[in-house]
Short mmCIF file of C-alpha atoms in Angstrom, two decimals:
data_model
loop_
_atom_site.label_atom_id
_atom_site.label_comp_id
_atom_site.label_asym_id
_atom_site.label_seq_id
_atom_site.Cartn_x
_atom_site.Cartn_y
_atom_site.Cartn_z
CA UNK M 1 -81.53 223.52 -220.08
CA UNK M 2 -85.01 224.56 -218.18
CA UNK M 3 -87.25 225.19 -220.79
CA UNK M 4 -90.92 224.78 -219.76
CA UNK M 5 -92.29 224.36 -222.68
CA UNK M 6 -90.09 221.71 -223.90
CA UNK M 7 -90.62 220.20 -220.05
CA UNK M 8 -94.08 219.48 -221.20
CA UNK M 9 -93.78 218.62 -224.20
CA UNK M 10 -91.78 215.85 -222.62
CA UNK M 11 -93.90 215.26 -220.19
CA UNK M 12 -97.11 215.07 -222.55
CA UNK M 13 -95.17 212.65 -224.65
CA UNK M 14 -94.57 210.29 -221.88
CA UNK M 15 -98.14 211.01 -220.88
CA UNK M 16 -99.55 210.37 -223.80
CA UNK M 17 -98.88 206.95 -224.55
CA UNK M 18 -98.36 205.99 -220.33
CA UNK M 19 -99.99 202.46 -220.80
CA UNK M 20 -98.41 201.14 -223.55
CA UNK M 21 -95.04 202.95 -222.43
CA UNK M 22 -95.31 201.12 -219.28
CA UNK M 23 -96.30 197.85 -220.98
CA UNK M 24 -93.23 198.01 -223.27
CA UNK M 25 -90.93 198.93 -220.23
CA UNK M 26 -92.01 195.99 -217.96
CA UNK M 27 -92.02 193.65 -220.74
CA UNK M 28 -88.29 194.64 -221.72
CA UNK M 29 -87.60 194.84 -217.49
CA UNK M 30 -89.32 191.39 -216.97
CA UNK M 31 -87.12 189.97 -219.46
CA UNK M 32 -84.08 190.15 -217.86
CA UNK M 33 -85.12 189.56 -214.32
CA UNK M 34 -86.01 185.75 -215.70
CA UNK M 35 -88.83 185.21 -213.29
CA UNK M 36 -87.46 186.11 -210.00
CA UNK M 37 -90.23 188.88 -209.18
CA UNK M 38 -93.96 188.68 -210.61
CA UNK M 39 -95.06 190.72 -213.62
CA UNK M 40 -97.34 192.26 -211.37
CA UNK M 41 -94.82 193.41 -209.18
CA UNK M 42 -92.72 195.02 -211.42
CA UNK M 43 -95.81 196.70 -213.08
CA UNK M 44 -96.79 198.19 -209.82
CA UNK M 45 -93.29 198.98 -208.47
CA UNK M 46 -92.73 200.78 -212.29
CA UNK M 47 -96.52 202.42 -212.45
CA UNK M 48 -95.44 204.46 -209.58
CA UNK M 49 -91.73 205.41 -210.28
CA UNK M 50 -93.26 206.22 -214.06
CA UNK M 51 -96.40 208.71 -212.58
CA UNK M 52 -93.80 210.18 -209.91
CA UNK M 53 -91.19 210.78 -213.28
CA UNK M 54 -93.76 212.46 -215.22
CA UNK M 55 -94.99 214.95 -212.33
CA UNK M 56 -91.32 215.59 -211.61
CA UNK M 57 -90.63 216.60 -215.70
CA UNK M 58 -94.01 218.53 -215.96
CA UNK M 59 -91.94 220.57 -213.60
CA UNK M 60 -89.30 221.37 -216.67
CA UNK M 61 -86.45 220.68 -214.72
CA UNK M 62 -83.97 218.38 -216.31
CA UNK M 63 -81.49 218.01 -212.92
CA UNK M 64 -81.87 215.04 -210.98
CA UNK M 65 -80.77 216.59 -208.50
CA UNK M 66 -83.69 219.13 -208.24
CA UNK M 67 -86.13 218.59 -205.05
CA UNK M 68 -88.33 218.05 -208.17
CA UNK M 69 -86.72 214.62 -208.57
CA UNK M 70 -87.04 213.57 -204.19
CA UNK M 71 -89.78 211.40 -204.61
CA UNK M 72 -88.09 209.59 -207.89
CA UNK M 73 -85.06 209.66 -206.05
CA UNK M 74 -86.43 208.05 -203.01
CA UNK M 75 -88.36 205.61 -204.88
CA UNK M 76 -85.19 204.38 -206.89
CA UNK M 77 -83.11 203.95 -203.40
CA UNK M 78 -85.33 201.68 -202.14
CA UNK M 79 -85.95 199.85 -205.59
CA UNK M 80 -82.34 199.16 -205.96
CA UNK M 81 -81.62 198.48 -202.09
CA UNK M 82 -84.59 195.73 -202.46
CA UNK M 83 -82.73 194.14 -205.69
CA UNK M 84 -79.41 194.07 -203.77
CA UNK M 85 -81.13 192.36 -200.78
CA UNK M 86 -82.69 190.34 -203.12
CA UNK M 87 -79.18 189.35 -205.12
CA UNK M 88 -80.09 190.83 -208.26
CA UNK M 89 -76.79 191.51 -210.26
CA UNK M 90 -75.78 195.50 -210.55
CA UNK M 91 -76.83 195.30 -214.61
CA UNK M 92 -80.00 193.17 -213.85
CA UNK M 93 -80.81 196.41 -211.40
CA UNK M 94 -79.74 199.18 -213.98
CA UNK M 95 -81.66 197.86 -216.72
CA UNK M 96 -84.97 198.62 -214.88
CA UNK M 97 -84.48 202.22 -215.22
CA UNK M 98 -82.62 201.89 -219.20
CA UNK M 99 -85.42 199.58 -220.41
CA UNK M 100 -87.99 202.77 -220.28
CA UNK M 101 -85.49 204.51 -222.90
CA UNK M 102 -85.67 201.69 -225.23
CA UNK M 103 -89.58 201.98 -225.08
CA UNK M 104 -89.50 205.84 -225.65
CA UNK M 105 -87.68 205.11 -229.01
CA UNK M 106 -89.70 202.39 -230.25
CA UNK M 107 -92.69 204.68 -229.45
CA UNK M 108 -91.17 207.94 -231.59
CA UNK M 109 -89.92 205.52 -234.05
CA UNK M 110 -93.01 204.06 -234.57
CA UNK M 111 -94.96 207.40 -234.29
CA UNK M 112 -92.12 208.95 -237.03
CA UNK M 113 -92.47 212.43 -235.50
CA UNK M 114 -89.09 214.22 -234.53
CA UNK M 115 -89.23 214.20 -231.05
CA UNK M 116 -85.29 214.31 -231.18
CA UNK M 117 -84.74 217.03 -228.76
CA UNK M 118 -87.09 215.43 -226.38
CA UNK M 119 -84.97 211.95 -227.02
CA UNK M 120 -81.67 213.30 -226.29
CA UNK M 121 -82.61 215.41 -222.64
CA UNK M 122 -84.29 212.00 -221.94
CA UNK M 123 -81.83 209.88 -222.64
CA UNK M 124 -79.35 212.23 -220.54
CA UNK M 125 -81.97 211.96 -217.99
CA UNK M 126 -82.48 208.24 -217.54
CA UNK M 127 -78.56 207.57 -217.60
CA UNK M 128 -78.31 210.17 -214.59
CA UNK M 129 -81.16 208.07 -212.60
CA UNK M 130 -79.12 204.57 -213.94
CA UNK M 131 -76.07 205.53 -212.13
CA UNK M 132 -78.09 206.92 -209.29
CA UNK M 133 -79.64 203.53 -208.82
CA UNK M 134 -76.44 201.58 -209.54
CA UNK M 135 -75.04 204.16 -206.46
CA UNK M 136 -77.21 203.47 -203.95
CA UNK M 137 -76.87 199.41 -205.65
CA UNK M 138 -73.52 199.32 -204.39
CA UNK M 139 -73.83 200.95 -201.39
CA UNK M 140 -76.47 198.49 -200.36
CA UNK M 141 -74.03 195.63 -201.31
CA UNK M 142 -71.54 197.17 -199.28
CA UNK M 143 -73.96 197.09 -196.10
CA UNK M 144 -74.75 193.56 -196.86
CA UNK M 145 -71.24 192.59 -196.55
CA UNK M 146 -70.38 194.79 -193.63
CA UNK M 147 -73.20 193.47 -191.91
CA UNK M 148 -72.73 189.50 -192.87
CA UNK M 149 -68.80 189.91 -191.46
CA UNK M 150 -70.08 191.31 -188.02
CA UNK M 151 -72.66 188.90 -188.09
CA UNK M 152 -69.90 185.93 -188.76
CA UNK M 153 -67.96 187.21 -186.17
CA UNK M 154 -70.53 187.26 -183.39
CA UNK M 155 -72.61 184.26 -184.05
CA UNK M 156 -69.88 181.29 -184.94
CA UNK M 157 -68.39 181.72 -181.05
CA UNK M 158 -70.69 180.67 -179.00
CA UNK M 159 -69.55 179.63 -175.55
CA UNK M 160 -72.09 176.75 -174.65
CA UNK M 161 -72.46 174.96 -170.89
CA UNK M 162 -72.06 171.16 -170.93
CA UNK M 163 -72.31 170.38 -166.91
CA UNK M 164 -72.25 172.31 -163.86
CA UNK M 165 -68.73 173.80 -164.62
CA UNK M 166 -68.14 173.01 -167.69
CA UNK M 167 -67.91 175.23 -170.74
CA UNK M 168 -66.78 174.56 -174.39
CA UNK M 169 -66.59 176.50 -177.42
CA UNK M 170 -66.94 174.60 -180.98
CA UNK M 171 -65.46 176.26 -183.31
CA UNK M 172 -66.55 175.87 -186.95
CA UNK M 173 -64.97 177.61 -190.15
CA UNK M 174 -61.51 178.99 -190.61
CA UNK M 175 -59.82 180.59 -187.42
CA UNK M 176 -58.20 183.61 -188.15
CA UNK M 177 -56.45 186.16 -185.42
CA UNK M 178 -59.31 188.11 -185.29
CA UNK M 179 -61.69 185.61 -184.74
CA UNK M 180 -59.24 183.52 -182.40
CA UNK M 181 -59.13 187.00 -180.20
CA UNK M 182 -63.17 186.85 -180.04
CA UNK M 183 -63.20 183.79 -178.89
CA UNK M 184 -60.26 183.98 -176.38
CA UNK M 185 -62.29 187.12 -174.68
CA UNK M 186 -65.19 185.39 -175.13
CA UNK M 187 -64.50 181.99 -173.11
CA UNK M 188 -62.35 183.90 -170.68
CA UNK M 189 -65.17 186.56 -169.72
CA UNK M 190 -67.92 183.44 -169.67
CA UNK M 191 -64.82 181.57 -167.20
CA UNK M 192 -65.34 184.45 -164.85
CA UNK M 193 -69.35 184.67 -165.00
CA UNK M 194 -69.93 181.53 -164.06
CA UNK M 195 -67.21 180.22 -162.54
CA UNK M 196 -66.55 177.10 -164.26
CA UNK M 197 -63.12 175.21 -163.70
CA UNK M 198 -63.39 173.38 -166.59
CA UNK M 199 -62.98 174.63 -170.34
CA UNK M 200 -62.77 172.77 -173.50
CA UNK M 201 -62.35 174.04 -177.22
CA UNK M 202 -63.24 171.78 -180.11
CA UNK M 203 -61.90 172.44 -182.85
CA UNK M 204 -63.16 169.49 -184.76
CA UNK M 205 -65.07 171.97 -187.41
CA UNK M 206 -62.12 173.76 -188.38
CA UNK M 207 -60.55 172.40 -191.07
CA UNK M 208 -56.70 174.30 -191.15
CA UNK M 209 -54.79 175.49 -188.54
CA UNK M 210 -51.70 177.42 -189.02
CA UNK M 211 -48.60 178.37 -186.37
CA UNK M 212 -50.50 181.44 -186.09
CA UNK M 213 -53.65 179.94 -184.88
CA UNK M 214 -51.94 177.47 -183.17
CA UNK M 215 -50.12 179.91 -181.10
CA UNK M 216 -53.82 181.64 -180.18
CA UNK M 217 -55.10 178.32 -178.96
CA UNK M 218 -51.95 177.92 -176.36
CA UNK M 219 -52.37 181.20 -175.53
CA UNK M 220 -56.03 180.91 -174.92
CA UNK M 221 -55.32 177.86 -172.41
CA UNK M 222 -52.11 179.81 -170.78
CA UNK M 223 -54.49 182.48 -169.86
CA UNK M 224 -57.56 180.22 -168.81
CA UNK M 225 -54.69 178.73 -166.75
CA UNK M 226 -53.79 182.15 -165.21
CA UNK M 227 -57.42 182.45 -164.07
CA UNK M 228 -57.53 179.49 -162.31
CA UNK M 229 -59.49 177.30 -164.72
CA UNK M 230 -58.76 173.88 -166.85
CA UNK M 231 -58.46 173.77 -170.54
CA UNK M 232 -58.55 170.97 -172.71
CA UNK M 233 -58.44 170.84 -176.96
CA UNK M 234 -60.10 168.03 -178.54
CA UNK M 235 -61.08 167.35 -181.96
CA UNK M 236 -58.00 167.46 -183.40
CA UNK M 237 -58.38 166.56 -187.43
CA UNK M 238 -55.73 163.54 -188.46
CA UNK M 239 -54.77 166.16 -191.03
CA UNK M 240 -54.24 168.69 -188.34
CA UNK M 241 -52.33 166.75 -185.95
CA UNK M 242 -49.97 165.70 -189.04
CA UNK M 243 -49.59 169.54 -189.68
CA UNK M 244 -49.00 170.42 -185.78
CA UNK M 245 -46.60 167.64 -186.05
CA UNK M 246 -45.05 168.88 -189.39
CA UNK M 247 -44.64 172.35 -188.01
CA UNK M 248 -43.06 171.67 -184.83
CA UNK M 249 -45.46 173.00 -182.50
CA UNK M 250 -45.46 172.04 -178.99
CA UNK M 251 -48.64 171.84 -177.39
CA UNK M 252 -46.28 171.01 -174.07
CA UNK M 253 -48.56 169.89 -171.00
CA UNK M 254 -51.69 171.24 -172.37
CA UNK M 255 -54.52 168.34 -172.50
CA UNK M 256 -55.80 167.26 -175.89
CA UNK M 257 -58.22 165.05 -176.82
CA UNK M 258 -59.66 163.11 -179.77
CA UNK M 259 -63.30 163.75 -179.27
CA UNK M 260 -65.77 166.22 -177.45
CA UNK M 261 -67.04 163.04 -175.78
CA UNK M 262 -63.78 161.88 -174.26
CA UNK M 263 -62.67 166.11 -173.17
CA UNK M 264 -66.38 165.81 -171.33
CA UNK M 265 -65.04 162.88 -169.37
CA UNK M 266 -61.79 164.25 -168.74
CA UNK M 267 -63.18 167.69 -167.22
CA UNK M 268 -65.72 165.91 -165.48
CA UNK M 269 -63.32 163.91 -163.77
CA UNK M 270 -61.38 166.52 -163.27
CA UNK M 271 -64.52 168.12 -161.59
CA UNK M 272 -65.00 165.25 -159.13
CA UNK M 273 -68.20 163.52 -161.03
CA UNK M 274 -68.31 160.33 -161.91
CA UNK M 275 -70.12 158.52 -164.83
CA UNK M 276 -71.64 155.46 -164.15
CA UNK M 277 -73.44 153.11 -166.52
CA UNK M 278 -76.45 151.41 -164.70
CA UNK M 279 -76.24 148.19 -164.83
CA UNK M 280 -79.91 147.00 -164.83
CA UNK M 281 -82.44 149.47 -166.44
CA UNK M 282 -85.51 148.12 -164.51
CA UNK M 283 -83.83 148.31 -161.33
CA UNK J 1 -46.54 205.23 -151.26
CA UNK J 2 -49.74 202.83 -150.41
CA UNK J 3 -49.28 199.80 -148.32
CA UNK J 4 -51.36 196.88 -149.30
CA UNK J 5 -53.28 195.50 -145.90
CA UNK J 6 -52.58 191.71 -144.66
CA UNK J 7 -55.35 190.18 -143.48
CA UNK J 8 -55.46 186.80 -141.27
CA UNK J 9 -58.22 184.10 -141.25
CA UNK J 10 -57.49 181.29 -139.74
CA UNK J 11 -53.67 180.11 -140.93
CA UNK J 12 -54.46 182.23 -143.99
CA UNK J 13 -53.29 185.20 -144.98
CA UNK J 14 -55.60 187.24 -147.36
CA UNK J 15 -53.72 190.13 -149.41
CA UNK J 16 -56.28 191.94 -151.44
CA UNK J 17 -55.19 194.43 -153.96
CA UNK J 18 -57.73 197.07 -154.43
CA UNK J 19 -55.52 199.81 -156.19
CA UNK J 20 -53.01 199.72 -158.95
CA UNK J 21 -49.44 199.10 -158.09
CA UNK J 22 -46.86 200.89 -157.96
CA UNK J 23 -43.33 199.06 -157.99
CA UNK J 24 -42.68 200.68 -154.73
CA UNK J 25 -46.17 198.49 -152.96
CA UNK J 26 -44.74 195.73 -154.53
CA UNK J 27 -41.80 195.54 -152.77
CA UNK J 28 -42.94 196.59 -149.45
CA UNK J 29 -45.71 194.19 -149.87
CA UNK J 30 -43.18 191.17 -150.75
CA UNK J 31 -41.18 192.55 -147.11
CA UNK J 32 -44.21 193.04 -145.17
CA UNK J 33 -45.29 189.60 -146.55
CA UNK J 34 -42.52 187.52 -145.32
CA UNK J 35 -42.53 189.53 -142.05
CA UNK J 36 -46.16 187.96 -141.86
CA UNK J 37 -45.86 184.35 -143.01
CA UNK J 38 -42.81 184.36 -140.42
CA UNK J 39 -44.79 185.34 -137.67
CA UNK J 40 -47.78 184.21 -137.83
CA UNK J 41 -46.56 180.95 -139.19
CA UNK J 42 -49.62 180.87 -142.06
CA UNK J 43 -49.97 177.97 -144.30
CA UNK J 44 -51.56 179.44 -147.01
CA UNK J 45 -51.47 182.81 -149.02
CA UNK J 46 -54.19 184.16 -150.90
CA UNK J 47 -53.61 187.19 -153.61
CA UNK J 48 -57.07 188.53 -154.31
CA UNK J 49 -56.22 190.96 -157.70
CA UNK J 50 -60.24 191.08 -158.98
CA UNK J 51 -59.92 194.86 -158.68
CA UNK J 52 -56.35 194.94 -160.54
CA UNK J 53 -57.19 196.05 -164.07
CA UNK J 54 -53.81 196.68 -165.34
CA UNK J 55 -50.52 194.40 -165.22
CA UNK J 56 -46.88 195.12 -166.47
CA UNK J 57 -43.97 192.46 -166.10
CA UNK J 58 -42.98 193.53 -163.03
CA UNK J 59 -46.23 193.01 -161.30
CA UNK J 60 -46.12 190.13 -163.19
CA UNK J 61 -43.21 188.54 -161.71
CA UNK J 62 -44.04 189.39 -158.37
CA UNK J 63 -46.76 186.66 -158.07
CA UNK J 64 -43.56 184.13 -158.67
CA UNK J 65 -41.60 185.64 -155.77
CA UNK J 66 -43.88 186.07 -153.64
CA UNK J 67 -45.34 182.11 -153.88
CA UNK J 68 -40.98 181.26 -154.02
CA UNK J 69 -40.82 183.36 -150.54
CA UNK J 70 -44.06 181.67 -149.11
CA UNK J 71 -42.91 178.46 -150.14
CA UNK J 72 -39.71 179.04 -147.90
CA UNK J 73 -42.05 179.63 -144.97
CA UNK J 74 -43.98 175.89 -146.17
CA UNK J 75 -46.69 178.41 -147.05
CA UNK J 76 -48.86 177.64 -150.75
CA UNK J 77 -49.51 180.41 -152.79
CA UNK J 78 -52.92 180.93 -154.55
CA UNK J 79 -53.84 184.07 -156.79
CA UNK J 80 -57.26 184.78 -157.19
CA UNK J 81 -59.72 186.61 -159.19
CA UNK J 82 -57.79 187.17 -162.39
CA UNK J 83 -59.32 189.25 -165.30
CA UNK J 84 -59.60 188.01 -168.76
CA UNK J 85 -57.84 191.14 -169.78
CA UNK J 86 -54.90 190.56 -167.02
CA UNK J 87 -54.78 187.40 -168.18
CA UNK J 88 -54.09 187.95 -171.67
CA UNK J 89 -51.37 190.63 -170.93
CA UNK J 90 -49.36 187.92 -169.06
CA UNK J 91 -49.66 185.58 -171.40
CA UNK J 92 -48.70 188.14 -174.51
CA UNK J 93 -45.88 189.25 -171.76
CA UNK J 94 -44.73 185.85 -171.96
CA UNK J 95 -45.10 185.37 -167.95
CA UNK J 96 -45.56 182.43 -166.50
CA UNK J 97 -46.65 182.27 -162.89
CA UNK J 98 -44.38 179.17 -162.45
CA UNK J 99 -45.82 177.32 -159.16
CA UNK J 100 -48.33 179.74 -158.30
CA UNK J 101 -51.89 178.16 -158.02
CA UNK J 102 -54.79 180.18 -159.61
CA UNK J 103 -58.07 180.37 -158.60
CA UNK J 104 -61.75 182.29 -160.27
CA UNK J 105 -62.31 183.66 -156.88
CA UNK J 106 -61.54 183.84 -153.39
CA UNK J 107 -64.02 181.02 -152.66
CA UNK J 108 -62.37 178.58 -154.83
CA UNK J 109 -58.69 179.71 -153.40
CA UNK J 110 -59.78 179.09 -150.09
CA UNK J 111 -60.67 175.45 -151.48
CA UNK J 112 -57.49 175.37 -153.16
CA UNK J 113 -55.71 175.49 -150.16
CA UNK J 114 -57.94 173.32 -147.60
CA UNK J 115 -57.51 170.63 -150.34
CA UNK J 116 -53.58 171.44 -149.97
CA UNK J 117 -54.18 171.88 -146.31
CA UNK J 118 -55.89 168.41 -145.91
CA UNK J 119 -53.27 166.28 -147.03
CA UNK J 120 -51.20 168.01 -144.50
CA UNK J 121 -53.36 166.61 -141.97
CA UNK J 122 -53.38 163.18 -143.12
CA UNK J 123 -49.94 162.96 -142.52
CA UNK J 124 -50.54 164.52 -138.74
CA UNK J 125 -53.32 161.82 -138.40
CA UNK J 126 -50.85 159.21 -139.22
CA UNK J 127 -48.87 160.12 -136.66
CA UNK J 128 -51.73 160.20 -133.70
CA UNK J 129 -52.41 156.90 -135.20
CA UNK J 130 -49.07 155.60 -134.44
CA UNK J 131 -49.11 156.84 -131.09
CA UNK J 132 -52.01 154.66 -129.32
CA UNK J 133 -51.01 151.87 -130.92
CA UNK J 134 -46.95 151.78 -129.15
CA UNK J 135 -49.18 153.28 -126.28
CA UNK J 136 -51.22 149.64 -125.95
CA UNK J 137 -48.18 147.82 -126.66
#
């Protein structure tokens, strides 16, 4: 398939006609990207992958895989990681590197010589660097996702200080073992640092809770128990209580409360402080 | 076979675990207890297991016995300084400490028991109270 000559014949042809080629290609790109990045952006971001395509087929080497093809290569990873990050879809990506095809026929069309040869190790070309991009597309997504789930898991369990020895954790979303095992470790570890007595966890931003979950939460304020500290559940959903009810779970001797407000009363009570209204504000 | 020290402060006794037990320590520690409580005629026991990283049910259960022993002696039993990880071993174990008091650390375990210590005294104070007044009479 390495056949110099036709390698620059290739290359000349591409050469050749680099403006309008280029012109043709980010019109047909621009098209289906429906104004999420600047014309000027593509046309610089496609300038260089075209100039870096051309050196690397002046070359004659027709394998993508060639060190020929690094810089192309490179440049394609990090155009197709930016589209991912960016939420382009995986055809919206591809069609970057197809569109330039559709401009190479128009152009021997137009020009009616029979540049078929040329055409068909193209074409063979540009689908190899489509499927590269579409590659390194999904690999990208898969970070993304990777990432977001670690990300989920770390930042929706915070453990937060409300007084001098009091700690709560709000949780927010769906609870799920996993996450209910985060945030068991977590309040228990931030018990023992700083040595609060009192623990509450609201769960008034969770909107199901299931005998499995359930079961975490008493076993979250059995252990806090174990250690020596106080834990109380409030924000308890009407529709959650009815399913607690429903399911036959016994939340026994454990303290539960209807709101955040009235668990911070209870633990500070529990903590020996006392909440007084003042009377008289000019006093 | 290691045998876990008894210290005394005060009417306290401290028992600090600094090694992983064996179910041999346990149940010299439960005799050597009682043998303690007996004669020194403490009113308070304090487990200290902060160093104690790993727990099976029959360490587990030995917290129970040795606060229903104490308790023979009128002697309260607080365990201190419990890991997370401990923790959530006895609780997946399906232990319960029964009447054992916990504590964070040995600081609050002392207070644990001066709290349980102090009503104690009220009732002696009662009594002295009683006394001057059938004294005047």
């Amino acid at each position: 398939m390495t056949n110099p000559t036709q390698g620059d014949q290739l290359a000349d042809l591409l050469r050749g006609d680099a403006d309008e080629l280029i012109r043709r290609w980010v019109g047909l790109a621009a098209s289906s990207l429906r104004g999420r990045m600047t014309e000027a952006e593509l046309d610089r971001e496609l300038r260089e992958f075209f100039a870096v395509l051309v050196d690397a087929l002046s070359t004659g080497s027709r394998d993508i895989k060639d060190d020929a093809y690094a810089d192309a290569r490179v440049l394609l990873e990090e155009l197709s990681r930016t589209r991912a990050r960016l939420g382009f879809s995986p055809s919206e990506t591809a069609v970057g590197v197809f569109a330039l095809k559709r401009a190479v026929f128009e152009l021997i069309e137009r020009r009616g010589n029979d540049g078929f040869r040329e055409v068909i190790a193209l074409s063979s070309l540009l689908d190899d660097l489509g499927l590269w991009t579409f590659e390194f597309y999904s690999r990208t997504r898969e970070e993304i996702i990777t990432e977001q789930s670690e990300q989920l898991l770390e930042l929706t369990t915070p453990v937060v200080k409300l007084w001098d020895g009091v700690l709560a954790v709000p949780l927010v979303g769906t609870l799920d073992s996993a996450r209910t095992q985060v945030v068991m470790e977590k309040l228990l570890e931030a018990l023992v640092e700083s040595g609060a007595e009192q623990a509450i966890i609201d769960i008034t931003g969770v909107l199901a809770v299931d005998t499995q979950v359930a079961q975490h939460l008493l076993k979250t304020v059995m252990a806090a128990r174990l250690m020596g500290a106080e834990c109380t559940i409030s924000g308890i959903r009407p529709q959650i209580a009815q399913t607690i009810v429903g399911l036959g779970i016994e939340f026994g001797d454990i303290t539960t409360k209807a709101s955040l407000a009235d668990a911070l009363l209870h633990a500070l009570r529990r903590a020996g402080v006392d909440v007084v209204r003042r009377r008289n504000q000019a006093v | 076979m290691e045998r876990v020290p008894i210290l005394k402060i005060g009417d306290v006794l401290l028992v600090s675990i600094q090694v992983d037990l064996e179910d041999q320590s346990v149940v010299a520690l439960q005799e050597d207890l009682a043998e303690r409580i007996s004669s020194t005629g403490a009113h308070g026991v304090v487990i200290d297991i902060s160093a104690v990283e790993i727990v099976d049910s029959f360490i587990g259960r030995m917290f129970a016995t040795i606060a229903s022993i104490s308790r023979l002696f009128d002697a309260d039993t607080v365990v201190v300084g419990m890991r997370p990880a401990v923790a959530i071993t006895l609780v997946e174990l399906g232990l319960t400490l029964g009447e054992v008091r916990t504590a964070l650390d040995l600081e609050k375990g002392l207070a644990v028991l001066r709290r349980l210590g102090a009503d104690r005294e009220v009732r002696i104070e009662v009594d002295e109270d009683d006394e001057p007044v059938q004294a005047f009479s």
